[in-house]
mmCIF file of C-alpha atoms in Angstrom:
data_model
loop_
_atom_site.group_PDB
_atom_site.id
_atom_site.type_symbol
_atom_site.label_atom_id
_atom_site.label_comp_id
_atom_site.label_asym_id
_atom_site.label_seq_id
_atom_site.Cartn_x
_atom_site.Cartn_y
_atom_site.Cartn_z
ATOM 1 C CA MET M 1 57.263 -79.067 -8.373
ATOM 2 C CA PRO M 2 58.293 -82.583 -8.270
ATOM 3 C CA SER M 3 56.311 -84.949 -5.518
ATOM 4 C CA ILE M 4 57.593 -86.721 -2.601
ATOM 5 C CA ARG M 5 56.860 -89.914 -4.664
ATOM 6 C CA ASP M 6 59.023 -88.761 -7.253
ATOM 7 C CA ARG M 7 61.274 -86.624 -5.817
ATOM 8 C CA VAL M 8 62.155 -90.580 -3.550
ATOM 9 C CA LYS M 9 62.028 -92.094 -6.835
ATOM 10 C CA GLN M 10 65.047 -90.109 -7.935
ATOM 11 C CA LEU M 11 66.971 -90.515 -4.991
ATOM 12 C CA VAL M 12 66.788 -94.487 -4.878
ATOM 13 C CA PRO M 13 69.069 -95.147 -8.467
ATOM 14 C CA THR M 14 71.441 -92.714 -6.121
ATOM 15 C CA GLN M 15 70.917 -94.837 -2.813
ATOM 16 C CA VAL M 16 71.366 -97.889 -4.825
ATOM 17 C CA THR M 17 74.889 -97.022 -6.680
ATOM 18 C CA GLU M 18 76.374 -95.761 -3.689
ATOM 19 C CA ARG M 19 75.342 -98.863 -1.769
ATOM 20 C CA VAL M 20 76.752 -100.985 -4.160
ATOM 21 C CA ARG M 21 80.004 -98.661 -4.246
ATOM 22 C CA GLU M 22 80.364 -99.541 -0.422
ATOM 23 C CA SER M 23 79.497 -103.183 -0.664
ATOM 24 C CA LEU M 24 82.313 -104.111 -3.629
ATOM 25 C CA VAL M 25 84.939 -101.483 -1.399
ATOM 26 C CA ASP M 26 84.077 -103.225 1.503
ATOM 27 C CA TYR M 27 84.421 -107.218 -0.584
ATOM 28 C CA GLY M 28 87.931 -105.641 -1.950
ATOM 29 C CA VAL M 29 88.866 -105.354 1.564
ATOM 30 C CA ARG M 30 87.898 -108.352 2.983
ATOM 31 C CA THR M 31 89.291 -110.639 0.327
ATOM 32 C CA SER M 32 92.631 -108.481 0.363
ATOM 33 C CA ASP M 33 94.273 -111.709 1.429
ATOM 34 C CA ARG M 34 93.659 -112.958 -2.019
ATOM 35 C CA ARG M 35 94.918 -110.490 -4.105
ATOM 36 C CA PRO M 36 98.303 -110.096 -4.645
ATOM 37 C CA LEU M 37 100.576 -106.457 -4.695
ATOM 38 C CA PRO M 38 100.992 -105.508 -7.809
ATOM 39 C CA ASP M 39 103.945 -106.340 -10.327
ATOM 40 C CA PHE M 40 104.824 -102.533 -11.698
ATOM 41 C CA LEU M 41 104.342 -98.959 -11.152
ATOM 42 C CA ILE M 42 104.209 -96.256 -13.517
ATOM 43 C CA ILE M 43 105.544 -93.751 -11.242
ATOM 44 C CA GLY M 44 105.871 -90.533 -13.262
ATOM 45 C CA THR M 45 106.058 -87.966 -14.428
ATOM 46 C CA LYS M 46 102.607 -85.918 -14.229
ATOM 47 C CA ARG M 47 101.990 -84.648 -17.213
ATOM 48 C CA GLY M 48 104.327 -86.942 -19.047
ATOM 49 C CA GLY M 49 101.761 -89.538 -20.956
ATOM 50 C CA THR M 50 100.729 -91.658 -18.060
ATOM 51 C CA THR M 51 97.392 -92.133 -18.923
ATOM 52 C CA SER M 52 98.021 -92.937 -21.940
ATOM 53 C CA LEU M 53 100.677 -95.475 -21.388
ATOM 54 C CA TRP M 54 98.479 -97.049 -19.263
ATOM 55 C CA ASN M 55 95.302 -97.332 -21.025
ATOM 56 C CA TYR M 56 97.338 -98.884 -23.717
ATOM 57 C CA LEU M 57 98.628 -101.203 -20.855
ATOM 58 C CA ILE M 58 95.065 -102.369 -19.791
ATOM 59 C CA GLN M 59 93.848 -103.216 -23.590
ATOM 60 C CA HIS M 60 96.609 -106.442 -23.326
ATOM 61 C CA PRO M 61 94.757 -109.363 -21.823
ATOM 62 C CA LEU M 62 97.583 -110.596 -19.049
ATOM 63 C CA VAL M 63 96.763 -106.632 -17.933
ATOM 64 C CA PRO M 64 94.008 -106.576 -15.613
ATOM 65 C CA ARG M 65 92.073 -103.011 -14.847
ATOM 66 C CA LEU M 66 92.214 -101.961 -11.130
ATOM 67 C CA PHE M 67 88.907 -102.876 -8.688
ATOM 68 C CA PRO M 68 86.628 -101.700 -8.491
ATOM 69 C CA ALA M 69 86.175 -100.973 -12.006
ATOM 70 C CA TRP M 70 85.182 -97.333 -11.635
ATOM 71 C CA ASN M 71 89.099 -96.803 -10.318
ATOM 72 C CA THR M 72 91.100 -95.444 -13.527
ATOM 73 C CA LYS M 73 94.600 -95.494 -12.766
ATOM 74 C CA SER M 74 95.671 -95.513 -9.526
ATOM 75 C CA SER M 75 94.682 -96.104 -5.737
ATOM 76 C CA HIS M 76 96.871 -93.075 -4.713
ATOM 77 C CA TYR M 77 97.608 -95.452 -1.756
ATOM 78 C CA PHE M 78 101.720 -94.306 -1.501
ATOM 79 C CA GLU M 79 100.922 -90.749 -1.041
ATOM 80 C CA GLU M 80 97.274 -89.328 -0.372
ATOM 81 C CA HIS M 81 95.850 -92.538 1.185
ATOM 82 C CA TRP M 82 98.451 -94.193 3.342
ATOM 83 C CA ARG M 83 96.608 -93.877 6.703
ATOM 84 C CA ARG M 84 94.530 -96.545 5.143
ATOM 85 C CA GLY M 85 96.787 -99.346 5.360
ATOM 86 C CA GLU M 86 97.955 -102.607 3.161
ATOM 87 C CA ALA M 87 94.644 -104.572 3.040
ATOM 88 C CA TRP M 88 93.510 -101.633 1.751
ATOM 89 C CA TYR M 89 95.553 -101.291 -0.925
ATOM 90 C CA ARG M 90 95.524 -104.964 -1.907
ATOM 91 C CA SER M 91 92.104 -104.483 -2.206
ATOM 92 C CA HIS M 92 92.628 -102.555 -5.833
ATOM 93 C CA PHE M 93 93.669 -105.517 -7.297
ATOM 94 C CA PRO M 94 92.588 -108.589 -8.795
ATOM 95 C CA THR M 95 92.813 -111.915 -6.964
ATOM 96 C CA GLN M 96 95.100 -114.895 -7.223
ATOM 97 C CA ARG M 97 92.153 -116.921 -9.166
ATOM 98 C CA HIS M 98 91.489 -114.204 -11.495
ATOM 99 C CA ARG M 99 94.870 -114.156 -12.437
ATOM 100 C CA GLU M 100 94.882 -117.561 -12.573
ATOM 101 C CA VAL M 101 91.840 -117.395 -14.998
ATOM 102 C CA LEU M 102 93.311 -115.198 -16.817
ATOM 103 C CA GLU M 103 96.903 -117.096 -17.201
ATOM 104 C CA LYS M 104 95.546 -119.741 -18.563
ATOM 105 C CA ARG M 105 92.906 -118.765 -20.691
ATOM 106 C CA HIS M 106 95.809 -116.332 -22.581
ATOM 107 C CA GLY M 107 98.596 -118.192 -22.062
ATOM 108 C CA GLY M 108 101.357 -116.503 -20.413
ATOM 109 C CA GLN M 109 101.960 -114.674 -16.938
ATOM 110 C CA VAL M 110 99.778 -111.946 -15.480
ATOM 111 C CA ARG M 111 100.889 -108.223 -15.175
ATOM 112 C CA VAL M 112 98.937 -105.863 -12.287
ATOM 113 C CA GLY M 113 100.084 -102.384 -11.795
ATOM 114 C CA GLU M 114 98.857 -98.786 -11.373
ATOM 115 C CA ALA M 115 99.779 -95.422 -12.543
ATOM 116 C CA ALA M 116 100.691 -92.641 -9.677
ATOM 117 C CA PRO M 117 102.578 -89.532 -11.447
ATOM 118 C CA LEU M 118 102.864 -88.332 -7.736
ATOM 119 C CA TYR M 119 104.541 -91.249 -6.366
ATOM 120 C CA MET M 120 107.864 -90.092 -8.116
ATOM 121 C CA PHE M 121 107.938 -86.788 -6.494
ATOM 122 C CA HIS M 122 106.640 -87.922 -2.927
ATOM 123 C CA PRO M 123 109.164 -87.662 -0.376
ATOM 124 C CA LEU M 124 108.176 -90.780 1.526
ATOM 125 C CA ALA M 125 106.950 -93.084 -1.622
ATOM 126 C CA ALA M 126 110.211 -94.739 -2.622
ATOM 127 C CA GLN M 127 110.721 -96.055 1.293
ATOM 128 C CA ARG M 128 107.149 -96.823 1.397
ATOM 129 C CA VAL M 129 107.111 -98.887 -1.862
ATOM 130 C CA ALA M 130 110.742 -100.730 -1.334
ATOM 131 C CA ALA M 131 109.485 -101.375 1.958
ATOM 132 C CA LEU M 132 106.359 -103.334 1.031
ATOM 133 C CA MET M 133 107.410 -104.454 -2.900
ATOM 134 C CA PRO M 134 111.313 -105.025 -3.207
ATOM 135 C CA SER M 135 110.925 -106.477 -6.233
ATOM 136 C CA VAL M 136 108.595 -104.130 -7.707
ATOM 137 C CA ARG M 137 109.244 -102.912 -11.636
ATOM 138 C CA LEU M 138 109.085 -99.345 -12.462
ATOM 139 C CA ILE M 139 108.260 -97.064 -15.291
ATOM 140 C CA VAL M 140 109.144 -93.904 -15.306
ATOM 141 C CA LEU M 141 108.040 -91.199 -18.225
ATOM 142 C CA LEU M 142 110.502 -87.889 -18.560
ATOM 143 C CA ARG M 143 109.155 -85.551 -20.693
ATOM 144 C CA ASP M 144 110.884 -82.040 -21.420
ATOM 145 C CA PRO M 145 110.674 -80.152 -17.821
ATOM 146 C CA VAL M 146 109.458 -76.604 -19.824
ATOM 147 C CA GLU M 147 106.834 -78.146 -21.648
ATOM 148 C CA ARG M 148 105.837 -80.618 -18.694
ATOM 149 C CA ALA M 149 105.371 -77.277 -16.352
ATOM 150 C CA TYR M 150 103.320 -75.423 -18.873
ATOM 151 C CA SER M 151 101.147 -78.506 -19.588
ATOM 152 C CA HIS M 152 100.891 -79.243 -15.321
ATOM 153 C CA TRP M 153 99.243 -75.390 -15.549
ATOM 154 C CA LYS M 154 97.246 -75.750 -18.338
ATOM 155 C CA GLU M 155 95.534 -78.776 -16.468
ATOM 156 C CA ARG M 156 94.953 -76.958 -13.295
ATOM 157 C CA ARG M 157 93.586 -74.163 -15.300
ATOM 158 C CA THR M 158 91.210 -76.083 -17.049
ATOM 159 C CA HIS M 159 89.823 -77.481 -13.418
ATOM 160 C CA GLY M 160 89.352 -74.149 -12.452
ATOM 161 C CA ILE M 161 91.962 -74.589 -10.025
ATOM 162 C CA GLU M 162 94.346 -72.572 -10.840
ATOM 163 C CA PRO M 163 93.236 -68.298 -11.177
ATOM 164 C CA LEU M 164 97.051 -66.846 -12.130
ATOM 165 C CA ASP M 165 98.816 -67.110 -15.109
ATOM 166 C CA PHE M 166 101.963 -69.140 -15.932
ATOM 167 C CA ALA M 167 104.393 -66.742 -15.516
ATOM 168 C CA ALA M 168 102.791 -65.178 -12.213
ATOM 169 C CA ALA M 169 101.785 -69.145 -11.177
ATOM 170 C CA LEU M 170 105.494 -69.424 -11.509
ATOM 171 C CA ALA M 171 106.220 -66.650 -9.542
ATOM 172 C CA ALA M 172 103.938 -67.397 -6.808
ATOM 173 C CA GLU M 173 104.815 -71.528 -6.704
ATOM 174 C CA GLN M 174 107.677 -71.261 -3.755
ATOM 175 C CA GLU M 175 105.097 -69.391 -1.497
ATOM 176 C CA ARG M 176 102.386 -71.262 -2.412
ATOM 177 C CA THR M 177 104.249 -74.738 -1.293
ATOM 178 C CA ALA M 178 106.617 -73.449 1.130
ATOM 179 C CA GLY M 179 106.898 -75.820 4.140
ATOM 180 C CA GLU M 180 104.562 -78.671 2.536
ATOM 181 C CA ARG M 181 107.390 -81.126 1.535
ATOM 182 C CA GLU M 182 108.945 -80.950 5.093
ATOM 183 C CA ARG M 183 105.411 -81.277 6.535
ATOM 184 C CA LEU M 184 104.824 -84.245 4.992
ATOM 185 C CA ILE M 185 108.090 -85.852 6.240
ATOM 186 C CA ALA M 186 107.195 -84.670 9.691
ATOM 187 C CA GLU M 187 103.357 -86.092 9.182
ATOM 188 C CA PRO M 188 103.235 -89.241 7.553
ATOM 189 C CA GLU M 189 99.103 -89.445 7.060
ATOM 190 C CA TYR M 190 99.564 -85.875 5.789
ATOM 191 C CA PHE M 191 98.226 -84.649 1.930
ATOM 192 C CA SER M 192 98.885 -81.380 0.435
ATOM 193 C CA GLU M 193 96.892 -80.452 -2.544
ATOM 194 C CA PRO M 194 99.468 -77.447 -2.877
ATOM 195 C CA TYR M 195 102.301 -79.700 -3.256
ATOM 196 C CA ASP M 196 100.404 -81.924 -6.056
ATOM 197 C CA TRP M 197 98.735 -79.128 -7.620
ATOM 198 C CA TYR M 198 101.139 -75.941 -7.626
ATOM 199 C CA THR M 199 104.857 -77.683 -7.972
ATOM 200 C CA TYR M 200 105.168 -76.506 -11.752
ATOM 201 C CA ARG M 201 108.807 -75.907 -11.597
ATOM 202 C CA ALA M 202 109.750 -77.905 -8.689
ATOM 203 C CA ARG M 203 108.579 -81.228 -10.309
ATOM 204 C CA GLY M 204 110.486 -80.893 -13.537
ATOM 205 C CA ARG M 205 113.970 -81.126 -11.515
ATOM 206 C CA TYR M 206 113.719 -84.944 -12.116
ATOM 207 C CA LEU M 207 116.699 -86.147 -10.532
ATOM 208 C CA GLU M 208 116.624 -84.963 -6.890
ATOM 209 C CA HIS M 209 113.321 -86.680 -6.821
ATOM 210 C CA LEU M 210 114.569 -89.900 -8.253
ATOM 211 C CA GLU M 211 117.521 -90.567 -6.234
ATOM 212 C CA PRO M 212 115.579 -92.368 -3.206
ATOM 213 C CA TRP M 213 114.031 -94.956 -6.069
ATOM 214 C CA LEU M 214 117.665 -95.472 -7.251
ATOM 215 C CA GLU M 215 119.026 -95.471 -4.183
ATOM 216 C CA ARG M 216 116.455 -98.634 -3.465
ATOM 217 C CA PHE M 217 116.262 -100.552 -6.810
ATOM 218 C CA ASP M 218 117.942 -101.656 -8.780
ATOM 219 C CA ARG M 219 118.338 -100.145 -11.960
ATOM 220 C CA GLU M 220 117.112 -103.213 -14.041
ATOM 221 C CA GLN M 221 113.665 -102.630 -12.393
ATOM 222 C CA ILE M 222 113.240 -99.524 -13.666
ATOM 223 C CA LEU M 223 112.296 -98.614 -16.974
ATOM 224 C CA PHE M 224 113.081 -94.931 -18.259
ATOM 225 C CA LEU M 225 110.931 -93.248 -21.424
ATOM 226 C CA PRO M 226 111.313 -90.072 -22.635
ATOM 227 C CA SER M 227 107.362 -89.123 -22.921
ATOM 228 C CA GLU M 228 108.542 -87.349 -26.660
ATOM 229 C CA ASP M 229 109.387 -91.121 -27.387
ATOM 230 C CA LEU M 230 105.785 -92.132 -26.375
ATOM 231 C CA TYR M 231 104.683 -88.912 -28.501
ATOM 232 C CA ARG M 232 106.825 -89.860 -31.714
ATOM 233 C CA ASP M 233 106.201 -93.883 -31.763
ATOM 234 C CA ALA M 234 103.461 -94.812 -29.724
ATOM 235 C CA ARG M 235 103.619 -98.246 -31.115
ATOM 236 C CA SER M 236 107.681 -98.598 -30.279
ATOM 237 C CA THR M 237 107.144 -97.344 -26.522
ATOM 238 C CA TYR M 238 104.499 -99.667 -25.936
ATOM 239 C CA ARG M 239 106.315 -102.915 -26.689
ATOM 240 C CA ARG M 240 109.233 -101.646 -24.997
ATOM 241 C CA THR M 241 107.246 -101.494 -22.072
ATOM 242 C CA LEU M 242 105.786 -104.941 -22.797
ATOM 243 C CA ASP M 243 108.982 -106.627 -23.154
ATOM 244 C CA PHE M 244 110.232 -104.766 -19.960
ATOM 245 C CA LEU M 245 107.044 -106.378 -18.030
ATOM 246 C CA GLY M 246 107.760 -109.684 -19.665
ATOM 247 C CA LEU M 247 104.620 -109.858 -21.574
ATOM 248 C CA PRO M 248 104.172 -111.623 -24.768
ATOM 249 C CA PRO M 249 103.646 -109.261 -27.859
ATOM 250 C CA HIS M 250 99.700 -107.680 -28.718
ATOM 251 C CA ASP M 251 98.925 -105.396 -31.128
ATOM 252 C CA LEU M 252 96.843 -102.465 -30.697
ATOM 253 C CA PRO M 253 94.455 -101.250 -33.587
ATOM 254 C CA ASP M 254 95.317 -97.503 -33.030
ATOM 255 C CA PHE M 255 96.998 -95.554 -29.964
ATOM 256 C CA LYS M 256 94.441 -92.548 -28.804
ATOM 257 C CA VAL M 257 96.202 -89.779 -26.908
ATOM 258 C CA TYR M 258 94.902 -89.236 -23.571
ATOM 259 C CA ASN M 259 94.650 -85.969 -21.679
ATOM 260 C CA ASP M 260 96.030 -83.776 -24.502
ATOM 261 C CA ARG M 261 95.449 -80.117 -24.334
ATOM 262 C CA ARG M 262 96.097 -77.405 -26.917
ATOM 263 C CA SER M 263 96.297 -74.181 -26.552
ATOM 264 C CA SER M 264 98.404 -70.696 -27.560
ATOM 265 C CA PRO M 265 102.257 -71.354 -27.329
ATOM 266 C CA LEU M 266 104.045 -70.428 -24.418
ATOM 267 C CA GLU M 267 105.463 -67.147 -24.030
ATOM 268 C CA PRO M 268 108.999 -66.900 -25.609
ATOM 269 C CA ALA M 269 110.693 -65.184 -23.112
ATOM 270 C CA VAL M 270 108.960 -67.773 -20.482
ATOM 271 C CA ARG M 271 110.011 -70.422 -22.260
ATOM 272 C CA ALA M 272 113.757 -69.103 -22.238
ATOM 273 C CA GLU M 273 114.004 -68.539 -18.515
ATOM 274 C CA LEU M 274 112.608 -72.009 -17.724
ATOM 275 C CA THR M 275 114.715 -73.882 -20.233
ATOM 276 C CA GLU M 276 117.751 -72.060 -18.814
ATOM 277 C CA TYR M 277 116.413 -73.144 -15.475
ATOM 278 C CA TYR M 278 116.316 -76.558 -16.365
ATOM 279 C CA ARG M 279 119.516 -76.764 -18.280
ATOM 280 C CA PRO M 280 122.393 -78.304 -15.230
ATOM 281 C CA TYR M 281 119.434 -80.361 -13.869
ATOM 282 C CA ASN M 282 118.629 -82.071 -17.433
ATOM 283 C CA ASP M 283 122.478 -82.430 -18.092
ATOM 284 C CA ALA M 284 123.080 -83.797 -14.345
ATOM 285 C CA LEU M 285 120.109 -86.549 -15.226
ATOM 286 C CA ARG M 286 121.249 -87.567 -18.767
ATOM 287 C CA GLN M 287 124.882 -88.104 -16.945
ATOM 288 C CA ARG M 288 123.291 -89.977 -13.819
ATOM 289 C CA LEU M 289 121.206 -92.248 -16.068
ATOM 290 C CA GLY M 290 123.104 -92.328 -18.938
ATOM 291 C CA LEU M 291 120.430 -91.525 -21.396
ATOM 292 C CA GLU M 292 119.704 -89.583 -24.368
ATOM 293 C CA LEU M 293 117.052 -87.164 -23.812
ATOM 294 C CA ASP M 294 116.314 -84.926 -26.705
ATOM 295 C CA TRP M 295 115.081 -82.003 -24.964
ATOM 296 C CA PRO M 296 115.625 -78.025 -26.631
ATOM 297 C CA ASP M 297 118.270 -77.189 -23.394
ATOM 298 C CA GLN M 298 121.077 -79.703 -24.809
ATOM 299 C CA ALA M 299 123.438 -77.801 -26.893
ATOM 300 C CA PRO M 300 124.204 -78.774 -29.810
#
């Protein structure tokens, strides 16, 4: 058994690390008035390639990471942490001085952002973003909703959160999430894990979740990217995104796929049911956005 001294030594690095983390978070909040709001948001969709696109973007010299460095791609402010306030949100982004240093070094305008797939789906996020950042640019990745739902389930299963098989999880979705959307609207500081975790089918009804954004932002502020384009030709999709953000070209050596989860194929009966379910929703989405979405539900 280790001595008391040995146990103390083991604890000290953890305590120091936690103290450093707290100090950096506090510093970010205290300097929030020097930290401009972000220029762009990747708002969805979950399991649509948002992590990959985010990691490609932060390799551009004019796209800095979030602050502090352990933040990966999102503050989750507009859904989970709304109660923390604007100063807390600003604390996640680089200072104006940091922006200026990068712009001088690389000869272009900095673009700061975050990627939070739940933003598109949260019933209050669009109005919150519009009130705080009416000029922000929005990036939306749209994946075949059948594949998206299955990938969502695989993620929950891998994390040990989903005990049900996919068909059973689909059947249980309505009961599991009943009243959660209404509660999110009624209680602005409430955060719903079931609404995030178990909405396999609901999240694929893209248009109903995009309408609040389309109502509040000009179409020129929104870039819609089929996830399948990102998977097939990441380099071209990356270049298109840089152009949308007003960033100079910057080539990457490779385009690693992040958060990919291999598994057995989706059962044909479940696939057929979901494909038929989403057909009218996808048709409405194509018509509303004027997009070519090469998904299996589309009639030849």
